[in-house]
């Protein structure tokens, strides 16, 4: 839901948008909603296919890395398959796509901005989230190193770190008041994030209005991490 909303917002703001997903049906409905968006159907865990497809689609000036998986298992039950898939998508794919796009930016000699969608789970332990929390924490640090090394090329790198977001999936997963109450009670603003809360933060970090911001994590958590 977040990735789709970002693509639509950027397209309506006048950007040339390439939207990447491994689900063809999602891309087809997105293209109908915003005919100017260029769809790219791809599994980011496939490095060779990603290299070819993203390389051919560029060059780009802005990048949002939003793809992620959340395979929730208790620590003692974490499977090798869940670990590898999460590392491949939540961390490896971000590193790889960012390499491809940053090299294009440098070759073109243009400044750029990269926003990686992380989570409040990168900084707070959550039950059954051992792998998810760890990959998002790794993503935060990767983003800082990227900011350090890409800064001299005028490429900024930041993360947004949302709390629970009321996407379609989020509403299904958190519709039970008994389940949601425990989390909401830890959020000073007393509510979960809406998709637009995250989208607007991403747009800010992509824009020149954040021209002096890099290597930062923008919390979109209603104060969860200070509670």
mmCIF file of C-alpha atoms in Angstrom:
data_model
loop_
_atom_site.group_PDB
_atom_site.id
_atom_site.type_symbol
_atom_site.label_atom_id
_atom_site.label_comp_id
_atom_site.label_asym_id
_atom_site.label_seq_id
_atom_site.Cartn_x
_atom_site.Cartn_y
_atom_site.Cartn_z
ATOM 1 C CA UNK A 1 0.000 0.000 0.000
ATOM 2 C CA UNK A 2 2.790 2.461 0.817
ATOM 3 C CA UNK A 3 4.714 1.793 -2.389
ATOM 4 C CA UNK A 4 1.627 2.175 -4.541
ATOM 5 C CA UNK A 5 0.661 5.432 -2.852
ATOM 6 C CA UNK A 6 4.178 6.834 -3.264
ATOM 7 C CA UNK A 7 4.164 5.949 -6.963
ATOM 8 C CA UNK A 8 0.809 7.660 -7.479
ATOM 9 C CA UNK A 9 1.847 10.762 -5.513
ATOM 10 C CA UNK A 10 5.107 11.143 -7.420
ATOM 11 C CA UNK A 11 3.381 10.666 -10.764
ATOM 12 C CA UNK A 12 0.768 13.293 -9.931
ATOM 13 C CA UNK A 13 3.549 15.644 -8.866
ATOM 14 C CA UNK A 14 5.022 15.386 -12.365
ATOM 15 C CA UNK A 15 7.728 12.784 -11.908
ATOM 16 C CA UNK A 16 8.429 10.038 -14.427
ATOM 17 C CA UNK A 17 7.779 6.962 -12.324
ATOM 18 C CA UNK A 18 8.849 3.371 -12.766
ATOM 19 C CA UNK A 19 6.948 1.125 -10.346
ATOM 20 C CA UNK A 20 8.442 -2.238 -9.540
ATOM 21 C CA UNK A 21 6.566 -5.211 -8.098
ATOM 22 C CA UNK A 22 6.647 -8.987 -8.390
ATOM 23 C CA UNK A 23 2.826 -9.031 -8.624
ATOM 24 C CA UNK A 24 1.656 -8.345 -12.170
ATOM 25 C CA UNK A 25 -1.968 -7.737 -11.174
ATOM 26 C CA UNK A 26 -0.942 -4.921 -8.826
ATOM 27 C CA UNK A 27 1.073 -3.266 -11.591
ATOM 28 C CA UNK A 28 -1.788 -3.593 -14.077
ATOM 29 C CA UNK A 29 -4.261 -1.883 -11.737
ATOM 30 C CA UNK A 30 -1.705 0.813 -10.939
ATOM 31 C CA UNK A 31 -1.141 1.485 -14.640
ATOM 32 C CA UNK A 32 -4.897 1.869 -15.098
ATOM 33 C CA UNK A 33 -5.038 4.349 -12.220
ATOM 34 C CA UNK A 34 -2.009 6.331 -13.436
ATOM 35 C CA UNK A 35 -1.390 5.608 -17.133
ATOM 36 C CA UNK A 36 1.934 7.488 -17.112
ATOM 37 C CA UNK A 37 3.587 5.090 -14.684
ATOM 38 C CA UNK A 38 5.951 2.554 -16.236
ATOM 39 C CA UNK A 39 5.411 -0.911 -14.674
ATOM 40 C CA UNK A 40 8.295 -3.289 -14.075
ATOM 41 C CA UNK A 41 7.411 -6.836 -12.955
ATOM 42 C CA UNK A 42 10.364 -8.329 -11.148
ATOM 43 C CA UNK A 43 11.386 -10.353 -8.099
ATOM 44 C CA UNK A 44 14.109 -8.348 -6.375
ATOM 45 C CA UNK A 45 15.591 -11.506 -4.888
ATOM 46 C CA UNK A 46 16.787 -12.383 -8.415
ATOM 47 C CA UNK A 47 19.962 -10.306 -8.679
ATOM 48 C CA UNK A 48 20.703 -10.974 -12.344
ATOM 49 C CA UNK A 49 17.187 -10.095 -13.485
ATOM 50 C CA UNK A 50 17.204 -7.004 -11.265
ATOM 51 C CA UNK A 51 20.533 -5.819 -12.674
ATOM 52 C CA UNK A 52 19.266 -6.114 -16.245
ATOM 53 C CA UNK A 53 15.783 -4.669 -15.741
ATOM 54 C CA UNK A 54 16.577 -1.746 -13.421
ATOM 55 C CA UNK A 55 19.683 -0.898 -15.425
ATOM 56 C CA UNK A 56 17.657 -0.707 -18.633
ATOM 57 C CA UNK A 57 14.853 1.325 -17.037
ATOM 58 C CA UNK A 58 17.094 4.128 -15.754
ATOM 59 C CA UNK A 59 18.718 6.487 -15.268
ATOM 60 C CA UNK A 60 16.884 7.783 -12.209
ATOM 61 C CA UNK A 61 17.250 10.822 -9.953
ATOM 62 C CA UNK A 62 15.093 9.529 -7.081
ATOM 63 C CA UNK A 63 14.711 6.090 -5.543
ATOM 64 C CA UNK A 64 12.323 4.699 -2.936
ATOM 65 C CA UNK A 65 13.163 1.226 -1.625
ATOM 66 C CA UNK A 66 9.901 -0.013 -0.153
ATOM 67 C CA UNK A 67 9.724 -3.750 -0.900
ATOM 68 C CA UNK A 68 9.816 -5.918 2.208
ATOM 69 C CA UNK A 69 8.598 -9.173 3.680
ATOM 70 C CA UNK A 70 7.590 -9.872 7.269
ATOM 71 C CA UNK A 71 7.766 -13.533 8.198
ATOM 72 C CA UNK A 72 6.889 -13.569 11.879
ATOM 73 C CA UNK A 73 8.250 -16.449 13.933
ATOM 74 C CA UNK A 74 9.344 -16.782 17.553
ATOM 75 C CA UNK A 75 13.104 -16.636 17.965
ATOM 76 C CA UNK A 76 13.414 -20.345 18.744
ATOM 77 C CA UNK A 77 11.338 -21.193 15.693
ATOM 78 C CA UNK A 78 13.083 -19.048 13.067
ATOM 79 C CA UNK A 79 13.610 -21.110 9.923
ATOM 80 C CA UNK A 80 16.518 -20.830 7.548
ATOM 81 C CA UNK A 81 14.098 -20.188 4.680
ATOM 82 C CA UNK A 82 12.421 -17.268 6.451
ATOM 83 C CA UNK A 83 15.781 -15.815 7.419
ATOM 84 C CA UNK A 84 17.191 -16.015 3.908
ATOM 85 C CA UNK A 85 14.086 -14.604 2.226
ATOM 86 C CA UNK A 86 13.967 -11.688 4.657
ATOM 87 C CA UNK A 87 17.665 -10.939 4.202
ATOM 88 C CA UNK A 88 17.325 -11.158 0.415
ATOM 89 C CA UNK A 89 14.408 -8.702 0.209
ATOM 90 C CA UNK A 90 14.621 -6.425 3.258
ATOM 91 C CA UNK A 91 18.376 -5.894 3.067
ATOM 92 C CA UNK A 92 20.027 -7.393 -0.008
ATOM 93 C CA UNK A 93 17.562 -5.992 -2.533
ATOM 94 C CA UNK A 94 17.879 -2.485 -1.095
ATOM 95 C CA UNK A 95 21.659 -2.661 -1.292
ATOM 96 C CA UNK A 96 21.595 -4.009 -4.842
ATOM 97 C CA UNK A 97 18.968 -1.667 -6.342
ATOM 98 C CA UNK A 98 20.652 1.295 -4.657
ATOM 99 C CA UNK A 99 23.999 0.286 -6.167
ATOM 100 C CA UNK A 100 22.486 0.153 -9.655
ATOM 101 C CA UNK A 101 20.671 3.474 -9.343
ATOM 102 C CA UNK A 102 23.507 5.309 -7.566
ATOM 103 C CA UNK A 103 25.959 4.268 -10.263
ATOM 104 C CA UNK A 104 23.564 5.716 -12.843
ATOM 105 C CA UNK A 105 23.310 8.967 -10.890
ATOM 106 C CA UNK A 106 27.082 9.251 -10.639
ATOM 107 C CA UNK A 107 27.553 8.463 -14.337
ATOM 108 C CA UNK A 108 24.998 11.148 -15.254
ATOM 109 C CA UNK A 109 26.602 13.631 -12.873
ATOM 110 C CA UNK A 110 23.259 14.492 -11.285
ATOM 111 C CA UNK A 111 22.399 14.901 -7.593
ATOM 112 C CA UNK A 112 19.942 12.366 -6.250
ATOM 113 C CA UNK A 113 17.941 11.231 -3.251
ATOM 114 C CA UNK A 114 17.271 7.739 -1.937
ATOM 115 C CA UNK A 115 14.677 6.915 0.722
ATOM 116 C CA UNK A 116 14.651 3.482 2.321
ATOM 117 C CA UNK A 117 11.437 2.456 4.069
ATOM 118 C CA UNK A 118 12.446 1.048 7.440
ATOM 119 C CA UNK A 119 10.347 0.641 10.572
ATOM 120 C CA UNK A 120 10.078 1.499 14.247
ATOM 121 C CA UNK A 121 10.935 -2.198 14.604
ATOM 122 C CA UNK A 122 14.526 -1.325 13.723
ATOM 123 C CA UNK A 123 14.901 0.291 17.142
ATOM 124 C CA UNK A 124 12.502 -1.593 19.405
ATOM 125 C CA UNK A 125 12.332 -5.325 20.050
ATOM 126 C CA UNK A 126 8.964 -6.876 19.174
ATOM 127 C CA UNK A 127 7.886 -10.390 20.013
ATOM 128 C CA UNK A 128 8.068 -12.852 17.089
ATOM 129 C CA UNK A 129 9.893 -10.209 15.015
ATOM 130 C CA UNK A 130 13.501 -11.410 15.518
ATOM 131 C CA UNK A 131 14.277 -11.510 11.799
ATOM 132 C CA UNK A 132 12.163 -8.506 10.806
ATOM 133 C CA UNK A 133 13.581 -6.263 13.552
ATOM 134 C CA UNK A 134 17.114 -7.344 12.674
ATOM 135 C CA UNK A 135 16.798 -6.728 8.937
ATOM 136 C CA UNK A 136 15.275 -3.284 9.512
ATOM 137 C CA UNK A 137 18.035 -2.416 11.978
ATOM 138 C CA UNK A 138 20.587 -3.496 9.378
ATOM 139 C CA UNK A 139 18.776 -1.337 6.806
ATOM 140 C CA UNK A 140 19.115 1.737 9.037
ATOM 141 C CA UNK A 141 22.874 1.239 9.311
ATOM 142 C CA UNK A 142 23.244 0.477 5.613
ATOM 143 C CA UNK A 143 21.493 3.777 4.889
ATOM 144 C CA UNK A 144 23.946 5.670 7.089
ATOM 145 C CA UNK A 145 26.946 4.114 5.346
ATOM 146 C CA UNK A 146 25.377 4.857 1.961
ATOM 147 C CA UNK A 147 24.873 8.481 3.031
ATOM 148 C CA UNK A 148 28.517 8.735 4.030
ATOM 149 C CA UNK A 149 29.908 7.241 0.830
ATOM 150 C CA UNK A 150 27.437 8.764 -1.637
ATOM 151 C CA UNK A 151 27.404 12.238 -0.083
ATOM 152 C CA UNK A 152 30.431 13.430 -2.077
ATOM 153 C CA UNK A 153 28.444 12.591 -5.224
ATOM 154 C CA UNK A 154 25.548 14.807 -4.000
ATOM 155 C CA UNK A 155 23.336 11.790 -3.347
ATOM 156 C CA UNK A 156 21.331 11.922 -0.119
ATOM 157 C CA UNK A 157 20.149 8.770 1.669
ATOM 158 C CA UNK A 158 17.587 8.661 4.489
ATOM 159 C CA UNK A 159 15.052 6.300 6.021
ATOM 160 C CA UNK A 160 11.461 6.669 7.114
ATOM 161 C CA UNK A 161 10.557 4.527 10.122
ATOM 162 C CA UNK A 162 6.797 4.107 10.487
ATOM 163 C CA UNK A 163 4.755 2.503 13.213
ATOM 164 C CA UNK A 164 1.845 0.279 12.162
ATOM 165 C CA UNK A 165 0.397 1.790 8.976
ATOM 166 C CA UNK A 166 -3.270 1.529 8.040
ATOM 167 C CA UNK A 167 -2.800 0.006 4.613
ATOM 168 C CA UNK A 168 -5.419 -2.522 3.509
ATOM 169 C CA UNK A 169 -3.264 -5.238 5.047
ATOM 170 C CA UNK A 170 -2.665 -3.166 8.161
ATOM 171 C CA UNK A 171 -6.394 -2.725 8.737
ATOM 172 C CA UNK A 172 -6.913 -6.479 8.460
ATOM 173 C CA UNK A 173 -4.010 -7.362 10.768
ATOM 174 C CA UNK A 174 -4.825 -4.720 13.407
ATOM 175 C CA UNK A 175 -8.622 -4.574 13.311
ATOM 176 C CA UNK A 176 -8.978 -6.587 16.525
ATOM 177 C CA UNK A 177 -9.303 -3.980 19.336
ATOM 178 C CA UNK A 178 -7.703 -6.330 21.853
ATOM 179 C CA UNK A 179 -4.647 -6.742 19.654
ATOM 180 C CA UNK A 180 -4.367 -3.100 18.618
ATOM 181 C CA UNK A 181 -4.970 -1.611 22.085
ATOM 182 C CA UNK A 182 -1.654 -2.822 23.482
ATOM 183 C CA UNK A 183 0.255 -1.098 20.670
ATOM 184 C CA UNK A 184 -1.854 2.081 20.533
ATOM 185 C CA UNK A 185 -1.474 2.519 24.290
ATOM 186 C CA UNK A 186 2.286 2.851 23.701
ATOM 187 C CA UNK A 187 1.823 5.608 21.077
ATOM 188 C CA UNK A 188 1.487 9.079 22.646
ATOM 189 C CA UNK A 189 -0.650 10.351 19.763
ATOM 190 C CA UNK A 190 -3.004 7.423 20.377
ATOM 191 C CA UNK A 191 -3.367 6.182 16.814
ATOM 192 C CA UNK A 192 -1.655 4.263 14.032
ATOM 193 C CA UNK A 193 -0.197 5.963 10.962
ATOM 194 C CA UNK A 194 -2.201 6.481 7.795
ATOM 195 C CA UNK A 195 -0.592 5.824 4.427
ATOM 196 C CA UNK A 196 -0.427 9.552 3.643
ATOM 197 C CA UNK A 197 1.602 10.164 6.815
ATOM 198 C CA UNK A 198 4.334 7.948 5.411
ATOM 199 C CA UNK A 199 3.995 9.143 1.814
ATOM 200 C CA UNK A 200 4.330 12.811 2.817
ATOM 201 C CA UNK A 201 7.462 12.028 4.826
ATOM 202 C CA UNK A 202 8.978 10.205 1.848
ATOM 203 C CA UNK A 203 8.133 13.100 -0.489
ATOM 204 C CA UNK A 204 9.796 15.526 1.928
ATOM 205 C CA UNK A 205 13.002 13.468 2.023
ATOM 206 C CA UNK A 206 13.047 13.190 -1.779
ATOM 207 C CA UNK A 207 12.551 16.913 -2.255
ATOM 208 C CA UNK A 208 14.902 19.877 -2.139
ATOM 209 C CA UNK A 209 13.146 20.951 1.064
ATOM 210 C CA UNK A 210 15.366 18.394 2.817
ATOM 211 C CA UNK A 211 18.504 19.378 0.904
ATOM 212 C CA UNK A 212 20.683 19.334 4.030
ATOM 213 C CA UNK A 213 19.319 16.064 5.424
ATOM 214 C CA UNK A 214 21.167 12.791 4.854
ATOM 215 C CA UNK A 215 21.957 9.763 6.960
ATOM 216 C CA UNK A 216 18.862 10.415 9.079
ATOM 217 C CA UNK A 217 15.901 8.305 10.165
ATOM 218 C CA UNK A 218 12.568 10.127 10.133
ATOM 219 C CA UNK A 219 10.265 8.519 12.683
ATOM 220 C CA UNK A 220 6.620 8.339 11.630
ATOM 221 C CA UNK A 221 5.569 6.592 14.809
ATOM 222 C CA UNK A 222 3.348 8.976 16.755
ATOM 223 C CA UNK A 223 5.962 9.025 19.496
ATOM 224 C CA UNK A 224 6.147 5.243 19.998
ATOM 225 C CA UNK A 225 9.910 5.248 20.462
ATOM 226 C CA UNK A 226 9.826 7.913 23.177
ATOM 227 C CA UNK A 227 7.127 6.200 25.206
#
